[in-house]
PDB file of C-alpha atoms in Angstrom:
ATOM      1  CA  MET A  22      -5.014  10.258 -11.642  1.00 79.00           C
ATOM      2  CA  HIS A  23      -1.764  10.669 -12.203  1.00 87.00           C
ATOM      3  CA  HIS A  24       0.246  10.322  -8.716  1.00 92.00           C
ATOM      4  CA  VAL A  25       0.522  11.407  -5.519  1.00 93.00           C
ATOM      5  CA  GLY A  26       2.807  13.537  -3.540  1.00 92.00           C
ATOM      6  CA  MET A  27       4.429  13.031  -0.551  1.00 92.00           C
ATOM      7  CA  THR A  28       7.073  15.515   1.406  1.00 92.00           C
ATOM      8  CA  VAL A  29      10.031  13.910   3.264  1.00 93.00           C
ATOM      9  CA  THR A  30      13.053  14.717   5.139  1.00 92.00           C
ATOM     10  CA  ASP A  31      14.786  11.711   3.799  1.00 95.00           C
ATOM     11  CA  LEU A  32      14.482  10.870  -0.071  1.00 97.00           C
ATOM     12  CA  ALA A  33      16.721   7.958  -0.260  1.00 97.00           C
ATOM     13  CA  ALA A  34      14.747   6.159   2.718  1.00 96.00           C
ATOM     14  CA  ALA A  35      11.843   6.567   1.334  1.00 96.00           C
ATOM     15  CA  VAL A  36      12.950   6.043  -2.201  1.00 98.00           C
ATOM     16  CA  ALA A  37      14.465   2.387  -0.736  1.00 97.00           C
ATOM     17  CA  PHE A  38      11.576   1.324   1.096  1.00 97.00           C
ATOM     18  CA  PHE A  39       8.884   1.813  -1.687  1.00 97.00           C
ATOM     19  CA  GLU A  40      11.826   0.053  -3.874  1.00 98.00           C
ATOM     20  CA  ALA A  41      11.306  -2.840  -1.386  1.00 97.00           C
ATOM     21  CA  LEU A  42       7.714  -2.776  -1.540  1.00 97.00           C
ATOM     22  CA  GLY A  43       8.204  -3.545  -5.550  1.00 96.00           C
ATOM     23  CA  MET A  44       7.664   0.048  -6.812  1.00 97.00           C
ATOM     24  CA  GLU A  45      10.294   1.246  -9.768  1.00 98.00           C
ATOM     25  CA  LEU A  46      12.321   4.347  -9.324  1.00 98.00           C
ATOM     26  CA  GLU A  47      11.137   6.313 -12.505  1.00 97.00           C
ATOM     27  CA  GLY A  48      13.250   9.148 -12.530  1.00 98.00           C
ATOM     28  CA  GLU A  49      15.006  12.207  -9.997  1.00 98.00           C
ATOM     29  CA  ALA A  50      15.355  15.834 -10.097  1.00 97.00           C
ATOM     30  CA  HIS A  51      16.367  18.956  -8.521  1.00 97.00           C
ATOM     31  CA  MET A  52      13.601  21.374  -8.198  1.00 96.00           C
ATOM     32  CA  GLU A  53      13.729  25.615  -7.996  1.00 96.00           C
ATOM     33  CA  GLY A  54      13.259  28.456  -9.627  1.00 95.00           C
ATOM     34  CA  GLY A  55      10.387  31.021 -10.637  1.00 93.00           C
ATOM     35  CA  PHE A  56       8.224  28.027 -12.373  1.00 92.00           C
ATOM     36  CA  VAL A  57       8.375  25.634  -9.285  1.00 92.00           C
ATOM     37  CA  ASP A  58       8.163  28.932  -6.848  1.00 93.00           C
ATOM     38  CA  GLY A  59       5.104  29.828  -8.750  1.00 91.00           C
ATOM     39  CA  VAL A  60       3.232  26.439  -8.656  1.00 90.00           C
ATOM     40  CA  ILE A  61       3.489  25.277  -4.926  1.00 89.00           C
ATOM     41  CA  GLY A  62       3.421  29.081  -3.910  1.00 90.00           C
ATOM     42  CA  LEU A  63       6.439  29.157  -1.545  1.00 90.00           C
ATOM     43  CA  GLU A  64       8.937  31.719  -2.510  1.00 92.00           C
ATOM     44  CA  GLY A  65      13.007  30.670  -2.849  1.00 95.00           C
ATOM     45  CA  SER A  66      12.563  26.756  -2.697  1.00 93.00           C
ATOM     46  CA  ARG A  67      14.415  24.289  -3.297  1.00 96.00           C
ATOM     47  CA  SER A  68      13.809  20.551  -3.471  1.00 95.00           C
ATOM     48  CA  ARG A  69      15.060  17.202  -4.560  1.00 97.00           C
ATOM     49  CA  ILE A  70      12.366  15.062  -6.240  1.00 97.00           C
ATOM     50  CA  ALA A  71      11.897  11.256  -7.089  1.00 98.00           C
ATOM     51  CA  MET A  72       9.220   9.389  -9.369  1.00 98.00           C
ATOM     52  CA  LEU A  73       8.045   6.098  -8.786  1.00 98.00           C
ATOM     53  CA  ARG A  74       5.928   3.596 -10.522  1.00 98.00           C
ATOM     54  CA  THR A  75       4.002   0.542  -9.493  1.00 96.00           C
ATOM     55  CA  PRO A  76       5.329  -1.988 -12.116  1.00 95.00           C
ATOM     56  CA  ASP A  77       2.824  -2.097 -14.002  1.00 95.00           C
ATOM     57  CA  GLY A  78       3.186   1.756 -14.824  1.00 95.00           C
ATOM     58  CA  ARG A  79      -0.097   2.596 -13.795  1.00 95.00           C
ATOM     59  CA  TYR A  80       0.238   4.355 -10.689  1.00 95.00           C
ATOM     60  CA  ARG A  81       2.940   6.996  -9.463  1.00 97.00           C
ATOM     61  CA  ILE A  82       4.151   8.348  -5.929  1.00 96.00           C
ATOM     62  CA  GLU A  83       6.507  11.490  -6.312  1.00 96.00           C
ATOM     63  CA  PHE A  84       8.378  12.022  -3.221  1.00 95.00           C
ATOM     64  CA  SER A  85       9.999  15.699  -2.753  1.00 94.00           C
ATOM     65  CA  GLU A  86      12.646  16.392   0.118  1.00 94.00           C
ATOM     66  CA  PHE A  87      13.066  20.178   0.645  1.00 94.00           C
ATOM     67  CA  GLN A  88      16.035  21.560   1.098  1.00 94.00           C
ATOM     68  CA  ALA A  89      14.282  25.702   0.967  1.00 94.00           C
ATOM     69  CA  PRO A  90      12.154  26.354   2.759  1.00 92.00           C
ATOM     70  CA  GLU A  91      12.650  23.867   5.650  1.00 86.00           C
ATOM     71  CA  ALA A  92       9.783  21.212   5.643  1.00 83.00           C
ATOM     72  CA  VAL A  93       7.500  21.721   8.496  1.00 82.00           C
ATOM     73  CA  ASP A  94       5.625  18.944  10.613  1.00 76.00           C
ATOM     74  CA  GLY A  95       2.237  17.768   9.183  1.00 77.00           C
ATOM     75  CA  SER A  96       1.657  15.430  12.180  1.00 74.00           C
ATOM     76  CA  SER A  97       2.951  12.694   9.742  1.00 73.00           C
ATOM     77  CA  HIS A  98       2.643  10.055  12.827  1.00 73.00           C
ATOM     78  CA  ALA A  99      -1.304  11.056  13.532  1.00 77.00           C
ATOM     79  CA  PRO A 100      -3.911   8.338  13.842  1.00 73.00           C
ATOM     80  CA  ILE A 101      -6.197   6.877  11.269  1.00 69.00           C
ATOM     81  CA  ASN A 102      -8.906   8.875  12.151  1.00 73.00           C
ATOM     82  CA  ALA A 103      -7.314  12.463  11.564  1.00 77.00           C
ATOM     83  CA  LEU A 104      -8.545  14.652   8.924  1.00 70.00           C
ATOM     84  CA  GLY A 105      -6.807  14.453   5.271  1.00 75.00           C
ATOM     85  CA  LEU A 106      -4.824  12.173   2.950  1.00 78.00           C
ATOM     86  CA  ARG A 107      -4.061   8.953   5.862  1.00 83.00           C
ATOM     87  CA  HIS A 108      -2.822   6.127   3.902  1.00 90.00           C
ATOM     88  CA  VAL A 109      -1.971   4.458   0.297  1.00 93.00           C
ATOM     89  CA  ALA A 110      -3.225   1.133  -0.171  1.00 94.00           C
ATOM     90  CA  PHE A 111      -1.538  -1.264  -1.907  1.00 95.00           C
ATOM     91  CA  ALA A 112      -2.246  -5.077  -3.320  1.00 95.00           C
ATOM     92  CA  VAL A 113       0.324  -7.202  -2.896  1.00 96.00           C
ATOM     93  CA  ASP A 114       1.044 -10.834  -4.065  1.00 95.00           C
ATOM     94  CA  ASP A 115       2.481 -12.333  -1.119  1.00 96.00           C
ATOM     95  CA  LEU A 116       1.968 -10.138   2.228  1.00 97.00           C
ATOM     96  CA  ASP A 117       4.065 -12.135   4.574  1.00 97.00           C
ATOM     97  CA  GLY A 118       6.863 -11.777   1.690  1.00 97.00           C
ATOM     98  CA  THR A 119       6.204  -8.040   1.512  1.00 97.00           C
ATOM     99  CA  LEU A 120       6.356  -7.410   5.347  1.00 97.00           C
ATOM    100  CA  ALA A 121       9.810  -9.348   5.268  1.00 97.00           C
ATOM    101  CA  ARG A 122      11.094  -7.187   2.704  1.00 97.00           C
ATOM    102  CA  LEU A 123       9.927  -3.978   4.139  1.00 97.00           C
ATOM    103  CA  ARG A 124      10.903  -4.482   8.248  1.00 96.00           C
ATOM    104  CA  PRO A 125      14.640  -3.662   7.255  1.00 96.00           C
ATOM    105  CA  HIS A 126      13.478  -0.324   5.935  1.00 96.00           C
ATOM    106  CA  GLY A 127      11.769   0.383   9.134  1.00 94.00           C
ATOM    107  CA  ALA A 128       7.998  -0.717   8.445  1.00 95.00           C
ATOM    108  CA  GLU A 129       6.003  -1.326  11.548  1.00 94.00           C
ATOM    109  CA  LEU A 130       2.768  -2.661  11.519  1.00 95.00           C
ATOM    110  CA  VAL A 131       0.238  -0.811  13.208  1.00 94.00           C
ATOM    111  CA  GLY A 132      -2.129  -3.317  14.596  1.00 94.00           C
ATOM    112  CA  ASN A 133      -2.118  -7.141  13.084  1.00 97.00           C
ATOM    113  CA  VAL A 134      -2.382  -8.719  10.231  1.00 97.00           C
ATOM    114  CA  GLU A 135      -6.411  -9.852   9.866  1.00 97.00           C
ATOM    115  CA  THR A 136      -8.187 -12.230   7.549  1.00 96.00           C
ATOM    116  CA  TYR A 137     -11.099 -10.699   6.176  1.00 94.00           C
ATOM    117  CA  ARG A 138     -13.791 -13.717   5.121  1.00 94.00           C
ATOM    118  CA  ASP A 139     -10.920 -16.318   3.717  1.00 94.00           C
ATOM    119  CA  VAL A 140     -11.135 -13.861   0.898  1.00 96.00           C
ATOM    120  CA  LEU A 141      -8.147 -11.134   1.844  1.00 96.00           C
ATOM    121  CA  ARG A 142      -5.510 -10.889   4.399  1.00 97.00           C
ATOM    122  CA  THR A 143      -4.343  -7.190   4.892  1.00 97.00           C
ATOM    123  CA  CYS A 144      -2.675  -4.604   7.784  1.00 97.00           C
ATOM    124  CA  TYR A 145      -1.382  -1.511   7.925  1.00 95.00           C
ATOM    125  CA  VAL A 146       2.005  -0.703   8.251  1.00 95.00           C
ATOM    126  CA  ARG A 147       4.156   2.533   9.026  1.00 93.00           C
ATOM    127  CA  GLY A 148       6.720   3.157   7.144  1.00 93.00           C
ATOM    128  CA  PRO A 149       9.657   6.045   7.200  1.00 91.00           C
ATOM    129  CA  GLU A 150       8.230   9.695   8.134  1.00 89.00           C
ATOM    130  CA  GLY A 151       5.387   7.908   9.146  1.00 89.00           C
ATOM    131  CA  ILE A 152       3.791   7.215   6.197  1.00 92.00           C
ATOM    132  CA  LEU A 153       0.710   5.196   6.624  1.00 91.00           C
ATOM    133  CA  LEU A 154       0.418   2.203   3.869  1.00 94.00           C
ATOM    134  CA  GLU A 155      -2.255  -0.680   3.754  1.00 94.00           C
ATOM    135  CA  LEU A 156      -1.289  -3.732   2.596  1.00 96.00           C
ATOM    136  CA  SER A 157      -3.580  -6.257   1.086  1.00 97.00           C
ATOM    137  CA  ALA A 158      -3.159 -10.061  -0.754  1.00 97.00           C
ATOM    138  CA  SER A 159      -6.248 -11.577  -1.915  1.00 96.00           C
ATOM    139  CA  LEU A 160      -6.457 -15.655  -0.887  1.00 96.00           C
ATOM    140  CA  THR A 161      -8.378 -16.542  -3.653  1.00 90.00           C
TER     141      THR A 161
END
């Protein structure tokens, strides 16, 4: 896998949130023209993108903010049992510290922080645009 792509309406907020999570901005670009239109199947598209990577460089998330055509609602606040891509999971060293860093960026717990068999603490968090994250910290 090279990356996961997400469309947002506020690129700066998405980048700030995921940087607070510990991801690193790899680059930003303006995208438009025949090549892009041909790949994504939309005519006259214009967007800004940002690629973020995990600190180890293994995983990436690409965020796209479309100026044209206007973004359409993809049920960003759908519950976890809705069909389709629902969440992205991150292993973190300090769950409480991570939550503290994300809250100023709009993170909200979906349920509770739970402990599984004294091995793992985990929770779901909604971030900007309703992006659903699973955060887990090993207790061993």
